[in-house]
mmCIF file of C-alpha atoms and ligand atoms in Angstrom:
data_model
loop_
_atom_site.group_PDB
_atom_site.id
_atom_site.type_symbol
_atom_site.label_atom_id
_atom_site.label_comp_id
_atom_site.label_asym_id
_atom_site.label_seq_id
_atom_site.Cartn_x
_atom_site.Cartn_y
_atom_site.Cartn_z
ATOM 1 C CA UNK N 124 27.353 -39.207 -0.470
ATOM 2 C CA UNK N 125 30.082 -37.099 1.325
ATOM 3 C CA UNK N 126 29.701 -35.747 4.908
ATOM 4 C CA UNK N 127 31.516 -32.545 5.943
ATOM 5 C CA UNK N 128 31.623 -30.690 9.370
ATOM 6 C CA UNK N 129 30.381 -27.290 9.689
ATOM 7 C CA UNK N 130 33.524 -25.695 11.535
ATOM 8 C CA UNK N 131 32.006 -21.865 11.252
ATOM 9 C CA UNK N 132 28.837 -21.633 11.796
ATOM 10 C CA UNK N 133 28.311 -18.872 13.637
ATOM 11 C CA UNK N 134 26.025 -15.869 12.643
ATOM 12 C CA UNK N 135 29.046 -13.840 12.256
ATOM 13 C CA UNK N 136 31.237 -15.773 10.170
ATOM 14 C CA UNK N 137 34.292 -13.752 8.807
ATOM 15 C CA UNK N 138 33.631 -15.171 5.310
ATOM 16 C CA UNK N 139 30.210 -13.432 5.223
ATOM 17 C CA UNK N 140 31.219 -10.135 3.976
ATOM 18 C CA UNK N 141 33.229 -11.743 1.056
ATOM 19 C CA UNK N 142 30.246 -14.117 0.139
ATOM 20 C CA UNK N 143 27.785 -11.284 0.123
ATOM 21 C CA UNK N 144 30.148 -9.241 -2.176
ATOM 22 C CA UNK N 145 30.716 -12.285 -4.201
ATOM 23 C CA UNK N 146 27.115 -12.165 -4.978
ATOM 24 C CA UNK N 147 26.992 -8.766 -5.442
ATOM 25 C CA UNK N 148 30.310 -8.520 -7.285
ATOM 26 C CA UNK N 149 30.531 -8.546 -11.590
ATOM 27 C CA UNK N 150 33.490 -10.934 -11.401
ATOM 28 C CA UNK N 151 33.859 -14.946 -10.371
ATOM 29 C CA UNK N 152 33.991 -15.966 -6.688
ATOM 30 C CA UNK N 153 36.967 -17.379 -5.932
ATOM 31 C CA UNK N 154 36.317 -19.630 -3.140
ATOM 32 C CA UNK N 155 38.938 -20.749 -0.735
ATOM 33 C CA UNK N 156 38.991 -24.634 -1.385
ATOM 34 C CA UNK N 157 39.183 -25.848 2.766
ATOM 35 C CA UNK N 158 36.544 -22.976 3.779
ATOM 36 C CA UNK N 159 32.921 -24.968 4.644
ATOM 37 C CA UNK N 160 31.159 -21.784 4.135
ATOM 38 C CA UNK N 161 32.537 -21.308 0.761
ATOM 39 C CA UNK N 162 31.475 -24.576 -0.560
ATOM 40 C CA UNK N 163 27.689 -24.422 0.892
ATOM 41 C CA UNK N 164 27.122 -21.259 -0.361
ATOM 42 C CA UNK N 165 30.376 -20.721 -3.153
ATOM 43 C CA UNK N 166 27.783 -22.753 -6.050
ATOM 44 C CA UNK N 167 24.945 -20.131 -5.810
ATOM 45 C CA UNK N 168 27.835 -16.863 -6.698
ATOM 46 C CA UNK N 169 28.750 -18.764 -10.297
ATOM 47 C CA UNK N 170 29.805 -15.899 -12.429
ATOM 48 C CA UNK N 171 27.304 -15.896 -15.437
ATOM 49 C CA UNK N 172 24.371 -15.891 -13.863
ATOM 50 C CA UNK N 173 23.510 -12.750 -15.998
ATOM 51 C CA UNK N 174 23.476 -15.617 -18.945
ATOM 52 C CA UNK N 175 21.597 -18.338 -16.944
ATOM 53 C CA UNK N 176 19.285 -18.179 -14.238
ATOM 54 C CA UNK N 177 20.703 -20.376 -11.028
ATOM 55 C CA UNK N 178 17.382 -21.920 -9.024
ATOM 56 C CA UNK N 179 17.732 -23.345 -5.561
ATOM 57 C CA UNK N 180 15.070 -25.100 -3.678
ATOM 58 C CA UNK N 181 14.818 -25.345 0.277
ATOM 59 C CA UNK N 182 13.260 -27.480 2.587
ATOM 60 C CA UNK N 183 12.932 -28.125 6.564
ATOM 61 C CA UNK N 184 11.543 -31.594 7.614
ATOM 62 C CA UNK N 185 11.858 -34.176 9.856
ATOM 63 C CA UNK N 186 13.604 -37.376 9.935
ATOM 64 C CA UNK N 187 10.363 -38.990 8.381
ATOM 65 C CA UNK N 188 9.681 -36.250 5.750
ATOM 66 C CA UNK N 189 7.367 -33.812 7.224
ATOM 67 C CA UNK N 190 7.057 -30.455 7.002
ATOM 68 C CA UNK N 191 4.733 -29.451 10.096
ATOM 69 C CA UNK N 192 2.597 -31.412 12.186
ATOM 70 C CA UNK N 193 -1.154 -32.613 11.343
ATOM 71 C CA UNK N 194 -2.152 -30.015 13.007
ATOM 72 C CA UNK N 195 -0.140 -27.352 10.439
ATOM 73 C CA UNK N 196 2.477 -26.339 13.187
ATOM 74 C CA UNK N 197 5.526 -25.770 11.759
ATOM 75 C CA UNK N 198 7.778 -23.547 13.626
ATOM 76 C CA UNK N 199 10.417 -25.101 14.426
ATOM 77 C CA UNK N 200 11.527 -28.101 13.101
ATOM 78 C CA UNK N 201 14.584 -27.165 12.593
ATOM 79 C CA UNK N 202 16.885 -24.947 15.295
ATOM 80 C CA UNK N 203 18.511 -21.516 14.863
ATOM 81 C CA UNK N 204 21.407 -22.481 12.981
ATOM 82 C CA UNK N 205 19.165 -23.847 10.161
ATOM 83 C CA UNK N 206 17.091 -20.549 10.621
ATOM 84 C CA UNK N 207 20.538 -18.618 10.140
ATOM 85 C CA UNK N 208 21.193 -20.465 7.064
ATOM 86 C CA UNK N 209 17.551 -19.656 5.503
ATOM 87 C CA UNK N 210 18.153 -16.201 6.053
ATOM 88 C CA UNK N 211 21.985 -16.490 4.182
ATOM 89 C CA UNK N 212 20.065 -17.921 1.607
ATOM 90 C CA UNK N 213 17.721 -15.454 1.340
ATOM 91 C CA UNK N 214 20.970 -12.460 1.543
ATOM 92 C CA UNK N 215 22.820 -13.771 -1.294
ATOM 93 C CA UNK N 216 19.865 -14.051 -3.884
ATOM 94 C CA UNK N 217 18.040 -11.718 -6.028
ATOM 95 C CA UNK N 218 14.682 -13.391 -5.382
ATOM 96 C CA UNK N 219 12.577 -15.307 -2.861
ATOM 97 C CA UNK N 220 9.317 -17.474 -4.110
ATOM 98 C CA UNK N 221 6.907 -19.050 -1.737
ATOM 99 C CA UNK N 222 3.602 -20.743 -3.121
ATOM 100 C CA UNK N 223 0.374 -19.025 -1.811
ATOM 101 C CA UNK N 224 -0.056 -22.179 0.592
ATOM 102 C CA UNK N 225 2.765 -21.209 2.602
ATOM 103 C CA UNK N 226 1.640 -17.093 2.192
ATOM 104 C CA UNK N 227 -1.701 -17.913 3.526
ATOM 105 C CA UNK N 228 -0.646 -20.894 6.250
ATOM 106 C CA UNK N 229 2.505 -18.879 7.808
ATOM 107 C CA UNK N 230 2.237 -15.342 6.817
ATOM 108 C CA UNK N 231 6.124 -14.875 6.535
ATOM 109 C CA UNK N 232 8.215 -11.702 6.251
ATOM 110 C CA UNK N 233 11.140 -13.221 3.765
ATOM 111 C CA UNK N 234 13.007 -10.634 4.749
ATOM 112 C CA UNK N 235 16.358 -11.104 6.053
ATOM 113 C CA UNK N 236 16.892 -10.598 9.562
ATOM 114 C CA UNK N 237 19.680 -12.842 11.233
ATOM 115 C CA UNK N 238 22.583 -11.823 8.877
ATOM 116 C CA UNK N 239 23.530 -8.539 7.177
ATOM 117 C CA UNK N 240 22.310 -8.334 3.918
ATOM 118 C CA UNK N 241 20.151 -6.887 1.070
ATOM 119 C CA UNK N 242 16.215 -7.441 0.720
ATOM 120 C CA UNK N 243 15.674 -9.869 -2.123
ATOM 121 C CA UNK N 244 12.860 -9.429 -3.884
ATOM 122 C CA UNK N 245 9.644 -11.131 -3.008
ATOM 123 C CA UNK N 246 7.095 -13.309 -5.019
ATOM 124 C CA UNK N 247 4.205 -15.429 -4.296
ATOM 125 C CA UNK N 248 3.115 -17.791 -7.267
ATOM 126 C CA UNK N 249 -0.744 -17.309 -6.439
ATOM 127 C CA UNK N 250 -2.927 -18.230 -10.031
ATOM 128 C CA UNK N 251 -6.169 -17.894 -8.026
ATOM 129 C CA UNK N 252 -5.380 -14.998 -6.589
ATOM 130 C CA UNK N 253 -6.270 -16.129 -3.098
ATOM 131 C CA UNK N 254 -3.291 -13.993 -1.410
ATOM 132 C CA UNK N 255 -5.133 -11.546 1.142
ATOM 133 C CA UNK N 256 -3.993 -7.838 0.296
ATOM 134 C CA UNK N 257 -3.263 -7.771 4.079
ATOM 135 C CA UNK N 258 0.110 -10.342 3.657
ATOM 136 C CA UNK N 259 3.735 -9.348 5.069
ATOM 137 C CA UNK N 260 5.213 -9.883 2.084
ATOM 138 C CA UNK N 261 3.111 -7.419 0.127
ATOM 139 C CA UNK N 262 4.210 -4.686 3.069
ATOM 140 C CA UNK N 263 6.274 -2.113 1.565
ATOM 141 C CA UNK N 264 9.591 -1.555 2.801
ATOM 142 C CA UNK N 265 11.741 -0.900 -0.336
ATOM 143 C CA UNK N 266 11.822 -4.421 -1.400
ATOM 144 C CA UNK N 267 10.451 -5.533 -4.988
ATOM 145 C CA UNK N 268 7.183 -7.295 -4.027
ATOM 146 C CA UNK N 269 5.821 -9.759 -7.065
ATOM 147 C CA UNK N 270 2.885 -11.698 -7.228
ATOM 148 C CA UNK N 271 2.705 -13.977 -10.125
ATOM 149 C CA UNK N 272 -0.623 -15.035 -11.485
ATOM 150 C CA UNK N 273 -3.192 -16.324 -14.493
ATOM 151 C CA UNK N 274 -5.550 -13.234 -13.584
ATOM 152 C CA UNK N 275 -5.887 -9.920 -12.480
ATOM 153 C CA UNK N 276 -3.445 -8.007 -10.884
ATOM 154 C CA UNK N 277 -3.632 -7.549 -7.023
ATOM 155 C CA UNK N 278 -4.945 -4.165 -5.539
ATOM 156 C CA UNK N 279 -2.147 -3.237 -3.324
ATOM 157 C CA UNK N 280 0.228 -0.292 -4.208
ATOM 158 C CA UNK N 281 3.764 -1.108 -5.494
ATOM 159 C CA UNK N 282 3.147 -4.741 -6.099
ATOM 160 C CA UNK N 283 4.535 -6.071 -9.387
ATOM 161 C CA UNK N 284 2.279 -8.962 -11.169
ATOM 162 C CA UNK N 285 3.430 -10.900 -14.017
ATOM 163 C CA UNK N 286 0.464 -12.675 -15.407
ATOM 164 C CA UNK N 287 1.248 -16.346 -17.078
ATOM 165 C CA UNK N 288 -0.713 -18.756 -19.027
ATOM 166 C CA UNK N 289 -1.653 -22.252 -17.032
ATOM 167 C CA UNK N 290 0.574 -25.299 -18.933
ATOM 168 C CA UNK N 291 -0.968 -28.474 -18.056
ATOM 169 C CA UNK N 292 -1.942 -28.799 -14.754
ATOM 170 C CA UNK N 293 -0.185 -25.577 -13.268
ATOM 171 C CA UNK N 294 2.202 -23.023 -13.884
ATOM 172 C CA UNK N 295 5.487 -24.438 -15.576
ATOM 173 C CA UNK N 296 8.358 -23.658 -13.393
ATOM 174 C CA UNK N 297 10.251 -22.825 -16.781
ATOM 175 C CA UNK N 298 8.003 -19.510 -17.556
ATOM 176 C CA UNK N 299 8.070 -18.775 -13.920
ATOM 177 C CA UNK N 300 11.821 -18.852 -13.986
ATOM 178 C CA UNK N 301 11.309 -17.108 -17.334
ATOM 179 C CA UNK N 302 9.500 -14.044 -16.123
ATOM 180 C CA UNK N 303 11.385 -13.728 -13.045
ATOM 181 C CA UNK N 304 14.816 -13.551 -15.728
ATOM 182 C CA UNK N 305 13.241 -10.733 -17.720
ATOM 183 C CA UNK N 306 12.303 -8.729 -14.357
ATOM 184 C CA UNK N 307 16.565 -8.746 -13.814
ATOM 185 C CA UNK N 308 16.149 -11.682 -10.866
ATOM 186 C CA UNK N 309 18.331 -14.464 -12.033
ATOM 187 C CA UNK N 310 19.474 -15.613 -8.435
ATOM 188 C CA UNK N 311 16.027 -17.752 -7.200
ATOM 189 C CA UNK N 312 15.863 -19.521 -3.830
ATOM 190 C CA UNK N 313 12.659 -21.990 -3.886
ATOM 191 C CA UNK N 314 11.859 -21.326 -0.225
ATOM 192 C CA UNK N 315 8.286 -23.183 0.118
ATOM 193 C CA UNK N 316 5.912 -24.736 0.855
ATOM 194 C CA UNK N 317 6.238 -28.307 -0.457
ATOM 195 C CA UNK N 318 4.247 -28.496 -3.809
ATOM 196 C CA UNK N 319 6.057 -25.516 -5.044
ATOM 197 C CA UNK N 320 9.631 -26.904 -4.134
ATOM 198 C CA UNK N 321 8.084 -30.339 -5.703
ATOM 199 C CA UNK N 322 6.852 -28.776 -8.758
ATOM 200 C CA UNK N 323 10.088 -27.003 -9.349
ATOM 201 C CA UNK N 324 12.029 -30.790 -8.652
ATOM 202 C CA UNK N 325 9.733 -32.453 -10.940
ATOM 203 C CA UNK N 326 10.345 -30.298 -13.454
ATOM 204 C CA UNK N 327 14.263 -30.518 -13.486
ATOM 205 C CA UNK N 328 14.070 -27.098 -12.820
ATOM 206 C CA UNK N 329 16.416 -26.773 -9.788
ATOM 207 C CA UNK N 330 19.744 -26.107 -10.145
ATOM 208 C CA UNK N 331 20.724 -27.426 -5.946
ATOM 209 C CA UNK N 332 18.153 -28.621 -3.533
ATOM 210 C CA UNK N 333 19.260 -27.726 0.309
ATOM 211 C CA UNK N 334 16.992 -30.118 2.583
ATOM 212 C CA UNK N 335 17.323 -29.947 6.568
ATOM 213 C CA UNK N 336 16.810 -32.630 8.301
ATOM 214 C CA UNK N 337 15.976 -31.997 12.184
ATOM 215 C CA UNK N 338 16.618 -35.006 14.488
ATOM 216 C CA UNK N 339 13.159 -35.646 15.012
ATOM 217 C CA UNK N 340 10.143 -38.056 14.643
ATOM 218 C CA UNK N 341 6.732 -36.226 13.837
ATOM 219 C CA UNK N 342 4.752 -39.057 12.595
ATOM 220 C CA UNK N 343 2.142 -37.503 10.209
ATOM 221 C CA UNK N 344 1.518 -34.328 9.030
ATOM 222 C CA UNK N 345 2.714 -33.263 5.398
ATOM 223 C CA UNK N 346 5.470 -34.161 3.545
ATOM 224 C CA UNK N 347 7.712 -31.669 2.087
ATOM 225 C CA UNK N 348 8.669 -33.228 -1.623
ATOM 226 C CA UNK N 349 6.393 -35.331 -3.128
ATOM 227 C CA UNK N 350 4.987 -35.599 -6.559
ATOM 228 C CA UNK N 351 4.061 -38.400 -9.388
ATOM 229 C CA UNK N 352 5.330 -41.626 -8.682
ATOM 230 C CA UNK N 353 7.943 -43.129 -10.827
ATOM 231 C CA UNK N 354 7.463 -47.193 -11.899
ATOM 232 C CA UNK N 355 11.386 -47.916 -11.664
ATOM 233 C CA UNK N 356 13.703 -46.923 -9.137
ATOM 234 C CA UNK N 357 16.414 -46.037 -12.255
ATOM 235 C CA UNK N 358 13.978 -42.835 -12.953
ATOM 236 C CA UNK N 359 14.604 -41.637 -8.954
ATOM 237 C CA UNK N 360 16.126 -38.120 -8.719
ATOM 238 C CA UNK N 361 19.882 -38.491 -7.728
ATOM 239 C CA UNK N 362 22.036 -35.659 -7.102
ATOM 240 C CA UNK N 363 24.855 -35.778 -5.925
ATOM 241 C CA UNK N 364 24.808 -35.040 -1.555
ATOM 242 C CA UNK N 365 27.128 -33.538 0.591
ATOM 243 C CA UNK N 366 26.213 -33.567 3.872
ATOM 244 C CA UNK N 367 26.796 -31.021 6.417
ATOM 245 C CA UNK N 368 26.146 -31.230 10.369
ATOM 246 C CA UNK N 369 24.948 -28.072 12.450
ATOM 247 C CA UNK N 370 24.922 -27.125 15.848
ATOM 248 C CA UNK N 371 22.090 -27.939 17.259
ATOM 249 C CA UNK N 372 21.261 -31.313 15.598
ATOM 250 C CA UNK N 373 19.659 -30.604 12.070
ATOM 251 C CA UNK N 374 21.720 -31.802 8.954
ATOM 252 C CA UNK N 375 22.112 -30.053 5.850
ATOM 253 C CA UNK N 376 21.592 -32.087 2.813
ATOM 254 C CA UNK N 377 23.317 -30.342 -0.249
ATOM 255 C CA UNK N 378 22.038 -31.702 -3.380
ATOM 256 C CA UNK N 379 23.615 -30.724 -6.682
ATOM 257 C CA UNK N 380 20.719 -30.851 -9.462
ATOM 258 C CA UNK N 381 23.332 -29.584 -12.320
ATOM 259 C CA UNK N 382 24.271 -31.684 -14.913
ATOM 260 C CA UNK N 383 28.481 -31.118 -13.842
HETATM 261 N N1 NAP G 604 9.682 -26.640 6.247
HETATM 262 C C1 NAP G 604 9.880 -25.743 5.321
HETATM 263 O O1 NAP G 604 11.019 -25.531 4.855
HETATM 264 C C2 NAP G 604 8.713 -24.973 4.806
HETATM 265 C C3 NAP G 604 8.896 -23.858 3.991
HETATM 266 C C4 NAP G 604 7.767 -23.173 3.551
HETATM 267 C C5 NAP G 604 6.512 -23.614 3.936
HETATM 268 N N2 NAP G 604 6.379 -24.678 4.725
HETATM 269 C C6 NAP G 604 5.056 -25.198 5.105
HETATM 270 O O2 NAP G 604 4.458 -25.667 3.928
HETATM 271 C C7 NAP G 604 3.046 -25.620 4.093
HETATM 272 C C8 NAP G 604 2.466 -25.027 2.838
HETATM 273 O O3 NAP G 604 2.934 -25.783 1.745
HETATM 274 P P1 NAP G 604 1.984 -26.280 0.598
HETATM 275 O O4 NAP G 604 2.686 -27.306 -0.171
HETATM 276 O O5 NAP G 604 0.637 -26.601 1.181
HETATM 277 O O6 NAP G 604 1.749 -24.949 -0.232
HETATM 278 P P2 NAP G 604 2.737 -24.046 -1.083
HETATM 279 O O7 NAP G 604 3.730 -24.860 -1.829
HETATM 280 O O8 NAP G 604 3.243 -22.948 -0.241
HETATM 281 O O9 NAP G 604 1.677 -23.397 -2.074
HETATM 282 C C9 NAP G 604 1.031 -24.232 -2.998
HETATM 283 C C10 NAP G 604 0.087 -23.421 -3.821
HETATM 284 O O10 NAP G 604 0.807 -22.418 -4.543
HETATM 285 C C11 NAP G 604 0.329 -22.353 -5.860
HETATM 286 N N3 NAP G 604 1.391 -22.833 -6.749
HETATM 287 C C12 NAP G 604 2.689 -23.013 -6.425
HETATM 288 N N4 NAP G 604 3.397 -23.378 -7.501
HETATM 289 C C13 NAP G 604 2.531 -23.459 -8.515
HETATM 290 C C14 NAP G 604 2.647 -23.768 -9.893
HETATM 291 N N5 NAP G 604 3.827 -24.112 -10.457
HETATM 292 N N6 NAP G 604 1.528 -23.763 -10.665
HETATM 293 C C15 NAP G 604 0.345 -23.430 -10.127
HETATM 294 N N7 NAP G 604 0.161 -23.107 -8.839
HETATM 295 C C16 NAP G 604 1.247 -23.118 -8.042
HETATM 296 C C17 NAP G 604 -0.936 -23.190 -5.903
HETATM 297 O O11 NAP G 604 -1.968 -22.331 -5.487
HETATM 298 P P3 NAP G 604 -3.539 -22.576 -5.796
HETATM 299 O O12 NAP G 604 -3.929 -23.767 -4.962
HETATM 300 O O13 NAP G 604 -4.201 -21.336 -5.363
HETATM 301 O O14 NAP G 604 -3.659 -22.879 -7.252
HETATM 302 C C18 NAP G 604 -0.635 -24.244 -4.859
HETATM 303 O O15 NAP G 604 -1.741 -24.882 -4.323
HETATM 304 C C19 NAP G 604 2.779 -24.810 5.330
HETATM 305 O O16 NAP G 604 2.400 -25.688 6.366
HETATM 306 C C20 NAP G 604 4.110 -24.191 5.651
HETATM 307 O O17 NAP G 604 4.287 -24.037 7.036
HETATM 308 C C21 NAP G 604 7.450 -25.390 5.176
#
């Protein structure tokens, strides 16, 4: 595992503009090799993503693992520089998926706020259909709004739903990734909650894996990444970390999921 100092982390970081066209742009980034922000963010702006999808997880948790407190609070773990990043993230993608857990528990925007940027589309995997008609995300305000299900479609104006079939015990990642691909969204960030994120892991269906860690002990409450256990420690997930501090005190764990 490398570590690596964020030198520019501000919210208006001179590289931002040429990231955000990078993403936009039909040719390759061409990332300055010494630039920090260019080699967090340079991976997600690889040039043919138009013939592969690239899928990046996130996830904010403390030094022990956990995602909010027993309790369910979760805001904030981590400080405003992680918050910044989330919402970078969010900017240089084409789509943002949260499990209905997190819909239902936080009621987030995913819109981007704290950086300029577009409005990435926005999709809830919900196969019971529990997501109230009354959530932010469905609010329309130009951005696509998705709900992806194994029923019917919601009844709320403007909403897209792609309906998949159950595989096994779930959704597989795959045919969400799959769907998401033939609706034109090939950039994915995996914001939350924790069994989507896991699901996605499990399946080897992440491309990078960005986990904050805050300097903090919360003791119990639920863990962000967990799913079946493995009998031998050779079958553990290992990417390959870089590690970045922030301002503030949270760490940024970059995990490359890619086979190089
Ligand atoms: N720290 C962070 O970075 C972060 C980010 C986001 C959220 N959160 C926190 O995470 C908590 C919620 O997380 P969570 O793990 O309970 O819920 P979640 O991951 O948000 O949602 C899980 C639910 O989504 C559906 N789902 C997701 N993927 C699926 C798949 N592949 N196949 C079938 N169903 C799928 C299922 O709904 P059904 O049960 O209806 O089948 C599942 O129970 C909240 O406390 C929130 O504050 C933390």
């Amino acid at each position: 595992m490398k570590s690596d100092g964020i030198v520019d982390w501000e919210r208006e970081a001179p590289q931002w503009p040429a990231l955000l066209g990078a993403a936009r742009g039909p040719g390759p980034a061409v990332a300055p090799a010494d630039d920090v922000l260019w080699r967090v963010y340079g991976p997600l702006l690889r040039s043919n993503v138009t013939q592969a999808s690239f899928v990046i997880g996130q996830m904010g948790q403390s030094l022990d693992g956990r995602i909010a407190t027993a309790g369910g609070q979760s805001h904030y773990i981590n400080g405003p520089a992680a918050i910044l990043h989330l919402h970078r993230l969010r900017a240089l993608v084409d789509a943002v998926v949260i499990g209905v857990g997190t819909a239902i528990a936080d009621d987030p925007q995913l819109t981007v706020r704290h950086v300029t940027g577009p409005q990435p589309a926005r999709v809830v995997i919900d196969p019971k259909g529990r997501l109230p008609a009354s959530a932010r995300v469905l609010e329309p305000d130009g951005a696509r709004r998705i709900v992806i299900g194994t029923g019917a479609a919601p009844a709320v104006a403007g909403v897209e739903h792609m309906r998949l079939s159950p595989a096994g015990d779930g959704l597989a990642p795959a045919d969400i990734i799959g769907a998401l691909r033939s609706a034109g969204l090939n950039r994915i960030l995996i914001e939350g909650g924790g069994q989507t994120v896991s699901r996605f892991l499990e399946a080897g269906a992440l491309d990078r894996l960005h986990v904050m860690v805050s300097s903090m002990v919360i003791g119990s409450g639920p863990v962000g990444l967990s799913f079946g256990g493995i009998k031998d420690l050779k079958d553990a997930v290992r990417p390959r970390v870089v590690t970045y501090a922030l301002p503030g005190g949270d760490t940024l764990f970059d995990c490359a999921l890619e086979k190089e």
